[in-house]
Structure formats: structure tokens, C-alpha cells
Short mmCIF file of C-alpha atoms in Angstrom, two decimals:
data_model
loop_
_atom_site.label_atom_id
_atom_site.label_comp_id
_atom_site.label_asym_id
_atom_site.label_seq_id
_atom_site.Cartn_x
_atom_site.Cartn_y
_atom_site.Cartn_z
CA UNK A 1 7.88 0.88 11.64
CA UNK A 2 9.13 4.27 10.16
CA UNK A 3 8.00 4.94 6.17
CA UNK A 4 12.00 5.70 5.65
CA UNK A 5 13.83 2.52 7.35
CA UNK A 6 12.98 -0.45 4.33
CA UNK A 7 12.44 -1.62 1.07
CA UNK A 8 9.40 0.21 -0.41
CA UNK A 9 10.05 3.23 1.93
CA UNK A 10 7.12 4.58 2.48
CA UNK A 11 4.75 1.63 0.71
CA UNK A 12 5.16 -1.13 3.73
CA UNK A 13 4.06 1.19 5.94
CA UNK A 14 1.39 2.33 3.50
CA UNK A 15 -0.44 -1.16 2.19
CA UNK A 16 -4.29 -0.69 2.62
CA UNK A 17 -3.57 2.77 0.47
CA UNK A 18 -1.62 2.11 -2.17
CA UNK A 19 0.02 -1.37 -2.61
CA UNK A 20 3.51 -1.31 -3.72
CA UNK A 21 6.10 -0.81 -6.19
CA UNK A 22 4.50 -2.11 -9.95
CA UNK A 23 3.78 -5.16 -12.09
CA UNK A 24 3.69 -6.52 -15.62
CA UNK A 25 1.93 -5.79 -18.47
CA UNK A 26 1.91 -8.26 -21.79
CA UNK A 27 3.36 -5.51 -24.22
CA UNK A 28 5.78 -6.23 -26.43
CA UNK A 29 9.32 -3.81 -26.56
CA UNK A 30 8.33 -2.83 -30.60
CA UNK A 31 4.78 -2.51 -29.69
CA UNK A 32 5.18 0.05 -27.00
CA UNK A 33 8.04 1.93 -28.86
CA UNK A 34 5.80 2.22 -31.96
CA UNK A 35 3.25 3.41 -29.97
CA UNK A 36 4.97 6.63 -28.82
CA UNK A 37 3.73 9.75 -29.57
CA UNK A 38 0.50 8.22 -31.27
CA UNK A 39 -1.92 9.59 -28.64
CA UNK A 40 -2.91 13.01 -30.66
CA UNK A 41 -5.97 13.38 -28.90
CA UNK A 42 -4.96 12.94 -25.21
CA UNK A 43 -1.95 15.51 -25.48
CA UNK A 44 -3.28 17.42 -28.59
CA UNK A 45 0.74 17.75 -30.60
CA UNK A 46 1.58 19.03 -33.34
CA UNK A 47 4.08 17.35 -35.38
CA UNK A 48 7.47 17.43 -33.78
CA UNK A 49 6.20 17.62 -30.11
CA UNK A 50 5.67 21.61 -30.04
CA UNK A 51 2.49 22.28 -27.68
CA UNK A 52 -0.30 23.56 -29.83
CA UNK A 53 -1.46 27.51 -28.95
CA UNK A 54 -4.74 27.20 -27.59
CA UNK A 55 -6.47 24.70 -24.97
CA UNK A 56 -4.24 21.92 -23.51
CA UNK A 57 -5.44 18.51 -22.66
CA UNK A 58 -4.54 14.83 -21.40
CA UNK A 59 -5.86 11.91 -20.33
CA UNK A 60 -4.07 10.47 -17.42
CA UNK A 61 -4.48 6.76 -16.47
CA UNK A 62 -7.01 7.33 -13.88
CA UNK A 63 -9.63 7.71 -16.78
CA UNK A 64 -9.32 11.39 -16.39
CA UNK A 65 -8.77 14.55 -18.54
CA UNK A 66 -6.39 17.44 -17.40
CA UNK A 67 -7.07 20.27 -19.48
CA UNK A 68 -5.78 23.99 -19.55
CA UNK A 69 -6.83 27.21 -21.81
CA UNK A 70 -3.09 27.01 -23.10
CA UNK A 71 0.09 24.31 -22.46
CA UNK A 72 0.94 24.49 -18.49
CA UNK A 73 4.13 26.18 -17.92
CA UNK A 74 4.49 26.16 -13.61
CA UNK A 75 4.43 22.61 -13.57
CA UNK A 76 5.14 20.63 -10.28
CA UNK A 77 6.05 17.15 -10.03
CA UNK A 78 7.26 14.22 -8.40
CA UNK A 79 10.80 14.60 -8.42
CA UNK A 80 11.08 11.34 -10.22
CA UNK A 81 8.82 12.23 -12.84
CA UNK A 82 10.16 15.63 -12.93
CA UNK A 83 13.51 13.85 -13.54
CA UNK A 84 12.47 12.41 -16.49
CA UNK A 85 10.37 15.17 -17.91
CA UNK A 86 13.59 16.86 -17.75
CA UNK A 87 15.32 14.35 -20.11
CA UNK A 88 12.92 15.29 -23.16
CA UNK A 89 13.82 18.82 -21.99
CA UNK A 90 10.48 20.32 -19.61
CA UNK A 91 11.16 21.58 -16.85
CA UNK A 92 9.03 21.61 -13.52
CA UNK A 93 8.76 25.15 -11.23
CA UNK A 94 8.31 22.62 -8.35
CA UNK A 95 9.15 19.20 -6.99
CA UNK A 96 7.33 16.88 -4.71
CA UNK A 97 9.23 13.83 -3.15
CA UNK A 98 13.08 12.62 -2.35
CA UNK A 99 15.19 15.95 -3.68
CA UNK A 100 18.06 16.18 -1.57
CA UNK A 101 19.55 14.28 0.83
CA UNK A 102 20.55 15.04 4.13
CA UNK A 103 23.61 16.83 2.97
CA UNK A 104 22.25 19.11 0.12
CA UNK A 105 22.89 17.42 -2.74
CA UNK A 106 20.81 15.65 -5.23
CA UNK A 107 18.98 12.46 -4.05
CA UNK A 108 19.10 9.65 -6.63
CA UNK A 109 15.49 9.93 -7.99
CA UNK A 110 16.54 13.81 -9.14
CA UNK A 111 18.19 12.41 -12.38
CA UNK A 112 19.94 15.20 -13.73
CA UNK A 113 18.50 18.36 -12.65
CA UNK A 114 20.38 21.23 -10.78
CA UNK A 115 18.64 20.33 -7.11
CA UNK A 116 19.55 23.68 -6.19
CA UNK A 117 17.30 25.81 -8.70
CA UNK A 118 14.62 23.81 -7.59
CA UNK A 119 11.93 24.54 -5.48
CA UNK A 120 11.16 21.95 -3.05
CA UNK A 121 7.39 21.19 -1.84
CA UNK A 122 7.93 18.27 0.43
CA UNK A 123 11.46 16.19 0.69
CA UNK A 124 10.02 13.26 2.51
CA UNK A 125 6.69 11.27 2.36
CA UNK A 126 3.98 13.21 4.25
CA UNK A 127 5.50 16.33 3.95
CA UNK A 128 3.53 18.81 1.33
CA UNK A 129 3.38 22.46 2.24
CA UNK A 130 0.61 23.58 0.52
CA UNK A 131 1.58 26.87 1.40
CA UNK A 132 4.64 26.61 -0.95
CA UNK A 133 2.53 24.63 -4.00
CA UNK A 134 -0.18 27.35 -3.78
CA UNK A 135 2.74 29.97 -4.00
CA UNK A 136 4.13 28.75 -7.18
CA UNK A 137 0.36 29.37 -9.28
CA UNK A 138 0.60 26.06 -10.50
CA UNK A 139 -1.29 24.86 -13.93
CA UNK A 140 -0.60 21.13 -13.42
CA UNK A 141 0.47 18.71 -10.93
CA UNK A 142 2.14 15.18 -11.91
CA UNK A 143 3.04 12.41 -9.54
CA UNK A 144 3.19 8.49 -10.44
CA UNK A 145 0.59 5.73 -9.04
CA UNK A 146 1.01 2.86 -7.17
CA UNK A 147 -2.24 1.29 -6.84
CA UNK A 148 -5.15 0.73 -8.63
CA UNK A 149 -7.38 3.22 -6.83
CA UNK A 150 -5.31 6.17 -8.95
CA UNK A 151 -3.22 7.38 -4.90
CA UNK A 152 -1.00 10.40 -6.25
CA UNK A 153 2.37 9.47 -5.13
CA UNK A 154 3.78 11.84 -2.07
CA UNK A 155 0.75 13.57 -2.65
CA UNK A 156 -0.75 13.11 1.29
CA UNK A 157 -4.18 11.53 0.93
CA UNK A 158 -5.16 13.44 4.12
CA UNK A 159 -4.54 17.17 2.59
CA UNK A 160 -5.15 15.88 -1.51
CA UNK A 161 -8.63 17.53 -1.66
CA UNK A 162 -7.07 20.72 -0.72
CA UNK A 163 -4.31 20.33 -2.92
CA UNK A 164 -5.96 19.33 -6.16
CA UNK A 165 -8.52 21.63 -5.98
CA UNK A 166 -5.76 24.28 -6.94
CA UNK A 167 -4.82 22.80 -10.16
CA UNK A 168 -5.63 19.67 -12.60
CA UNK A 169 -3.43 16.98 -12.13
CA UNK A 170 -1.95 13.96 -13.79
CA UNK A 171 -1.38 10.15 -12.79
CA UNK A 172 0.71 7.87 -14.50
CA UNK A 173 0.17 4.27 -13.82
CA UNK A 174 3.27 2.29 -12.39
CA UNK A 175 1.00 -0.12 -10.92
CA UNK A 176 0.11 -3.56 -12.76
CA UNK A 177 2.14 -3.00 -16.01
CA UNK A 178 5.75 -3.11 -17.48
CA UNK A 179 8.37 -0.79 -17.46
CA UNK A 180 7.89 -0.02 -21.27
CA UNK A 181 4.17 1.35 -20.12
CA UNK A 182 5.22 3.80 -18.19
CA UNK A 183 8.03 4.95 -20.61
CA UNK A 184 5.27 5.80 -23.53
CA UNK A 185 2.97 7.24 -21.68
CA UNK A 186 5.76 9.45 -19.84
CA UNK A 187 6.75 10.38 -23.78
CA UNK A 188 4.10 11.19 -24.52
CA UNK A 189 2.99 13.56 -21.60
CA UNK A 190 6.30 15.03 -22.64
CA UNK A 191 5.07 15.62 -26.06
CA UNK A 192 2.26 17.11 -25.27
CA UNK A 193 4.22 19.62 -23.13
CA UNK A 194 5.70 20.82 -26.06
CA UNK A 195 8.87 18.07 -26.34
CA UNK A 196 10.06 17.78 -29.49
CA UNK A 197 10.18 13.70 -29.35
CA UNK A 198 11.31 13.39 -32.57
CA UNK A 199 14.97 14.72 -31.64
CA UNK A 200 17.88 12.80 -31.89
CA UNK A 201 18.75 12.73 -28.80
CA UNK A 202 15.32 11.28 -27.57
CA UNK A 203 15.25 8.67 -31.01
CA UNK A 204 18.99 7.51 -29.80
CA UNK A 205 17.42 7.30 -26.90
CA UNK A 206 14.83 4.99 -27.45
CA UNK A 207 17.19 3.23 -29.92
CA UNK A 208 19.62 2.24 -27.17
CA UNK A 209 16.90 1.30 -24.57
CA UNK A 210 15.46 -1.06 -27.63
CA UNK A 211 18.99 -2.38 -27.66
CA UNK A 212 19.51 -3.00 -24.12
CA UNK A 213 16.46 -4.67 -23.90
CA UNK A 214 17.60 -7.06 -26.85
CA UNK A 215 20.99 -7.61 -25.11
CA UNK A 216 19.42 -8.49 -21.52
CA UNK A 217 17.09 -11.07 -23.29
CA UNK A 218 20.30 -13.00 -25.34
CA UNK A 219 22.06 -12.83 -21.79
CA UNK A 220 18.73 -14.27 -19.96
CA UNK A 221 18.81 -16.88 -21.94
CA UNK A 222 22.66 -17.74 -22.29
CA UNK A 223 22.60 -17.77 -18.64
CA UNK A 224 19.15 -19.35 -17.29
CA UNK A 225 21.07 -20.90 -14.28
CA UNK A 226 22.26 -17.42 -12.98
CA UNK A 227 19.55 -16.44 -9.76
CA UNK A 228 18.63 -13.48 -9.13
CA UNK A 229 16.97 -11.82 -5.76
CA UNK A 230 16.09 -8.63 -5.34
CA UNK A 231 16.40 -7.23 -1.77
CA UNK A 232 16.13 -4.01 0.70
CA UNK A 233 17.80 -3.52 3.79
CA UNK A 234 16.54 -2.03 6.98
CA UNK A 235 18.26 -1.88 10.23
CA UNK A 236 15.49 -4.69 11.52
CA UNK A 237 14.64 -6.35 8.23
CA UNK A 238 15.42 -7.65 5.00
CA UNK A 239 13.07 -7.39 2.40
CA UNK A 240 13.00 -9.76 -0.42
CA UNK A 241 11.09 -8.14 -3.71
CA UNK A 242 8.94 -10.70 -5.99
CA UNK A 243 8.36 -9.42 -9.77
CA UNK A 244 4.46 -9.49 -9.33
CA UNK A 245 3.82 -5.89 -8.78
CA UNK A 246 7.27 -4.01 -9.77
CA UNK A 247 7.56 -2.67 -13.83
CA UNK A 248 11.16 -2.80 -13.32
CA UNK A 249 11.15 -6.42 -12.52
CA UNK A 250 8.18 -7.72 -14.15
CA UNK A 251 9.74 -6.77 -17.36
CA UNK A 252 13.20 -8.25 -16.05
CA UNK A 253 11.41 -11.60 -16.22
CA UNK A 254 9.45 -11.01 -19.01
CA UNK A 255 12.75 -10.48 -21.26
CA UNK A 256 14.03 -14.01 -19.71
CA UNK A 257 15.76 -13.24 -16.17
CA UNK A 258 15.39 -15.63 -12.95
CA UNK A 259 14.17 -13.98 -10.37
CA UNK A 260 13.75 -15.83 -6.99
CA UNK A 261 10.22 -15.08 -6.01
CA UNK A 262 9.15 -15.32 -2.60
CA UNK A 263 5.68 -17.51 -1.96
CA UNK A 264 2.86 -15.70 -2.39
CA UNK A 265 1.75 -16.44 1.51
CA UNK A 266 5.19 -14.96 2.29
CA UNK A 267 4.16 -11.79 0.53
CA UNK A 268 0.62 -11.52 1.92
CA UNK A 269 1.74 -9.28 4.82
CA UNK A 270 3.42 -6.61 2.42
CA UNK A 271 0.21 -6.44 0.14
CA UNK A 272 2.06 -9.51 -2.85
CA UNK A 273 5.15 -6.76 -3.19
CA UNK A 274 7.26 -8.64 -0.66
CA UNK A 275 8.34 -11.17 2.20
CA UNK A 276 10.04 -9.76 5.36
CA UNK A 277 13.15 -11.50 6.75
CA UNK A 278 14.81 -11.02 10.38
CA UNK A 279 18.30 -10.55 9.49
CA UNK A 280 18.86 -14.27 11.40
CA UNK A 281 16.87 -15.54 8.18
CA UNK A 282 18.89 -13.85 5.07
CA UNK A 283 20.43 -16.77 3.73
CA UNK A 284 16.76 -18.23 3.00
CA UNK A 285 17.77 -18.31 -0.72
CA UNK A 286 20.34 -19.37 -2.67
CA UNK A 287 20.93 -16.43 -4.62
CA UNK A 288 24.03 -15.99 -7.35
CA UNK A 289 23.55 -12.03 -7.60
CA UNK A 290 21.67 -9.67 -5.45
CA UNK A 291 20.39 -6.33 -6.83
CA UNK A 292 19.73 -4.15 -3.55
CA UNK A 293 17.66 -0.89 -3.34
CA UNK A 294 19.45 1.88 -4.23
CA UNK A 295 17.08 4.44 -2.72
CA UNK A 296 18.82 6.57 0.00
CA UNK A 297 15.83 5.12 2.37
CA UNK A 298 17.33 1.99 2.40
CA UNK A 299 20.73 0.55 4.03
CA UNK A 300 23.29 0.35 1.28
CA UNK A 301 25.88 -3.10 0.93
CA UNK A 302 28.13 -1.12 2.74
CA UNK A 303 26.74 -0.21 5.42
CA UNK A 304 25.36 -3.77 5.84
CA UNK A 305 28.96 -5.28 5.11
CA UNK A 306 30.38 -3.07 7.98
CA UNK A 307 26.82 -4.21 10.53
CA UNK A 308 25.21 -7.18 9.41
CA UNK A 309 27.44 -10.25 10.06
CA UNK A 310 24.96 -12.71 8.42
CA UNK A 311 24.90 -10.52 5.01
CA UNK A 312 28.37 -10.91 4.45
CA UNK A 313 28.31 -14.64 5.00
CA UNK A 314 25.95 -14.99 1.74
CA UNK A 315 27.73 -16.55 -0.81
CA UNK A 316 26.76 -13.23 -3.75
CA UNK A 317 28.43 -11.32 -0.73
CA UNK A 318 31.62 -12.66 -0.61
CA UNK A 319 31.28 -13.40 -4.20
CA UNK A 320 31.19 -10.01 -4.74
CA UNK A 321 28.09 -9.92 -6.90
CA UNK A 322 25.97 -7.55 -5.41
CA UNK A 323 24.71 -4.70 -7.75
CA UNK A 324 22.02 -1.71 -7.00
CA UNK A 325 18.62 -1.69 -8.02
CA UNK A 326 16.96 1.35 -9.28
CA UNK A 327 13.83 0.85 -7.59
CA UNK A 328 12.11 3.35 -9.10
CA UNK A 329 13.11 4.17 -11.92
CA UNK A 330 13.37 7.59 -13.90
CA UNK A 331 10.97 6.79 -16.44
CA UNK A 332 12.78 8.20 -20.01
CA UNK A 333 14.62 6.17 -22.13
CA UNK A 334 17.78 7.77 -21.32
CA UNK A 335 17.71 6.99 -17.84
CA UNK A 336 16.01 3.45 -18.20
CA UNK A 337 18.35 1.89 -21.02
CA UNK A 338 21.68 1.85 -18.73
CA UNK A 339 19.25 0.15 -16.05
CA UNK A 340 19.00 -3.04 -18.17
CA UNK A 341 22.48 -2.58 -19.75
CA UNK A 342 23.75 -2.91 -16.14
CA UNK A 343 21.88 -5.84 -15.06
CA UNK A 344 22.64 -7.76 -18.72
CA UNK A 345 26.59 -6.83 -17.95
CA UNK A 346 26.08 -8.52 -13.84
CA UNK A 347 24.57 -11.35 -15.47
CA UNK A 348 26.90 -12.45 -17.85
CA UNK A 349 30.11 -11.71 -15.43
CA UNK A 350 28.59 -14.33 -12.49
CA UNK A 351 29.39 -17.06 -11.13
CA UNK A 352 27.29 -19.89 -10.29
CA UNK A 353 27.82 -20.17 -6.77
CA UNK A 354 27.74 -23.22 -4.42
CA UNK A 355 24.18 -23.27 -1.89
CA UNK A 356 25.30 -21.66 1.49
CA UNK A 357 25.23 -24.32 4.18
#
């Protein structure tokens, strides 16, 4: 099966290296936020998030320390993580991982940067021209992790000896841990960068992420009844996500939501991230709203409406309460507080619907 046709893209294709998307930690929301920006000896800040002159340094959460003679200026990324070092205002000379789509402009996981000022390492998984990383005299590389061996994500396991021998590099956990996790530790990376984390735009920020995260909990539990399943689309499957392994959903049920969860002998084929349906078996679950993968590897709702007769006789279908899932999130708070504002909003406007026949 190709890495680009379903749900984790290139992760169901990819079990026995990495696993798959991320899971739950037991962190609570004030814990986390309060914790941001207290690591002074991993990024070595000053007060205000300006970069210290002199030797740079961080601890990633592979156990290891990344450390410079000064802060790292050509930084290259995955875009993702690029996208959100962006938000506290860093900016990466290079980009690993979906940029651009097939007509030029900016694939989902670029957040708000200009696509077009960027220079682009690799588009899709297992493409990495060294050749172009090498050219950019990079200081630091950053990708995510989806497993607990510390795998770079779109970094190609088959070239990453090569690759990280020409600069230190960073991993930040998405793997076994909530969505806040991620967030603080993406903060503070930031802040050791030389972000200035105590501006108002990143303490509004934070402020309205706290908030969302309040809201999606009173709606939870206002509407217990309302079921939620999680889903991909691939022209041959459908792929139905459990909250085990995913920060954006393990922290979904954490703050109250019902997420149908798939057996775990269901899941034992994807690595516990998910359970493959033929398209024959999509109404398996009753489901009153249906978050689908918004990543431009998966089929969107409307391409299924317009080829998949059996998804648009599911009752959320016709209901009209399908909504997209940002399955991997841009980890700032900017990008991360509409996320749970959204899904708090499709909540509290559903219907309970009747069990298809």
C-alpha cells in the first residue's frame, strides 16, 4: 500500500519503525502551562526569551543535548514544526516534509509561512536531498517523533547517519503523551531560539488555548451522549483512529469527549493506532460526528460523498456532522486553541442520531 493513500500517511506503511500518530500523558492543562519556559538549563534564556551570546544548548526528548558555540540561525525543520516555530516568530532556512501541494501552494501542515520563500528539502516522505540540506550550512535540524525509539520524522532512516552527522539535531516527543506536552516543550525550544515568550501575543495565546480547553471540557460533559469517531479515508480503506497513541485525541478524552475506540485486536495490525475497514464495513459504528483527516494524503468528505456510496449512507453523513481533524497538529498555542474551540462548537451543535440499520 502507498505511504500517501490513508490515514497515518506514511505511518501504516511504516509500523515496525515508528508506530503511529501519539498518546496521552497524565498532565494537567495549569501544570503544563506553568511549566513553560521553566527549563533554563536545557535552552540556556535569558529573561524574555532573547538567546544568550555565547554557547547554545538543549536537551531534546531523546535524552540528548544539541549544543552550538552561539544560538543556530540556518535552522531546518519539519515543516510542521517549522510552522509553529514560526508562530513565536523563528524562522527556519529549510523545511523537511508536506510544503506544497501539487499545485504550489501551501500544504496544510505549513501554518502560516510564505511556502514560496522557503526552501524545500523533501515534499514527500522518503524524499531528503541531502544535497540541498548540506547546501544550506545548517546549525540544527528539528523534526517531531513518533515512536519511542527517538525515529526523526521525514528524516529517512536509511540516509539519517549521513544526514545528522552534518549538524546536531532535535526530537520532540509526540509519541505517548498529550497534546499540552508537546506545546511546552515546542515553547520552550522557541525560547531558547531567542523567542521572546513573554509577548502578548504568545501570553493571549496560551490564554485562549487555556480557555478552549476549559470550554471543550463543560461541553464534554453537557453532552456525554454525543459519539465521536475519528476516521481517514483511502481509496481502498477506511481507517478508524483510537485515542491510545494520538496527543490530539488522547487529550480530547482526557478533557471529557467520547471517542469510539476500536478493540485493541482490531488495532493490532496498525501497531494500537488503528483498525482498517473495507469501505463495505463503514457503518461498523454508530457514530453522531465524524472528525476526518484533514491531511492532503487522505480523501477528503467530498471526494468520498461524490465516490463512496456507503459513506454517504452513515447517518453523521447525511446528518451533516462531519468536521476535519487536524491530525497533526501545529504545535503553538495559536494554532492548537482553534483546534479544540472547533471540536467544543461540533459538539454542542449535534444531534443524537438514530443507529444506522
Amino acid at each position: 500500500m502507498k505511504a500517501e493513500t490513508h490515514m497515518p500517511q506514511p505511518r501504516s506503511s511504516q509500523l515496525s519503525r515508528r508506530g503511529m500518530l501519539t498518546a496521552g500523558g497524565a498532565l494537567g492543562l495549569t501544570a503544563v502551562l506553568a511549566a513553560c519556559g521553566s527549563e533554563k538549563k536545557d535552552g540556556e534564556k535569558t529573561k524574555g526569551g532573547a538567546a544568550k551570546s555565547g554557547p547554545w544548548r538543549f536537551k531534546d526528548d531523546r535524552g540528548e543535548t544539541a549544543k552550538r558555540d552561539a544560538t543556530p540561525e540556518n535552522i531546518v525543520a519539519f515543516t510542521g514544526v517549522a510552522a509553529a516555530l514560526f508562530d513565536y516568530g523563528i524562522e527556519c532556512k529549510g523545511v523537511f516534509g508536506p510544503t506544497k501541494t501539487k499545485d504550489g501552494k501551501a500544504d496544510v501542515q505549513a501554518g502560516d509561512m510564505d511556502v514560496s520563500k522557503l526552501t524545500v528539502i523533501g515534499n514527500e516522505w522518503g524524499r531528503f536531498s541531502i544535497e540541498k540540506y548540506a547546501g544550506l550550512a545548517p546549525d540544527l535540524l528539528i523534526s517531531t517523533m513518533f515512536d519511542a525509539k527517538g525515529t526523526l520524522w521525514y528524516v529517512p532512516e536509511e540516509s539519517s547517519d549521513k544526514i545528522l552527522k552534518l549538524a546536531p539535531s532535535v526530537g520532540i516527543s509526540v509519541y505517548d503523551r498529550q497534546l499540552t506536552q508537546p506545546l511546552q516543550r515546542i515553547l520552550a525550544l522557541a525560547e531558547s531560539l531567542g523567542a521572546d515568550v513573554e509577548s502578548d501575543k504568545v501570553v493571549k495565546a496560551k490564554k485562549r488555548f487555556e480557555a478552549a480547553s476549559e470550554r471543550l471540557r463543560e461541553v464534554a460533559k453537557a453532552h456525554k451522549d454525543i459519539k465521536v469517531l475519528v476516521g481517514s479515508a483511502s481509496q481502498e480503506l477506511f481507517y478508524v483512529s483510537g485515542s491510545d497513541l494520538s496527543v490530539d485525541l488522547e487529550y480530547f478524552k482526557a478533557l471529557g469527549v467520547n471517542i469510539i475506540e476500536p478493540p485493541k485486536k482490531a488495532k493490532k495490525a496498525s501497531g494500537g493506532w488503528f483498525e482498517n475497514l473495507s469501505w463495505e464495513n463503514v457503518d461498523q459504528y454508530d457514530a453522531d460526528l465524524i472528525m476526518m483527516d484533514n491531511r492532503t494524503s487522505a480523501l477528503q468528505p467530498a471526494v468520498l460523498d461524490e465516490s463512496k456510496p456507503t459513506w454517504r449512507k452513515l447517518p453523521a453523513v447525511k446528518a451533516g456532522q462531519v468536521i476535519p481533524r487536524v491530525t497533526e497538529p501545529i504545535f503553538s498555542y495559536d494554532k492548537c486553541a482553534p483546534i479544540l474551540e472547533d471540536l467544543a462548537d461540533a459538539i454542542e451543535k449535534a444531534k443524537k442520531l438514530k443507529k444506522s440499520a
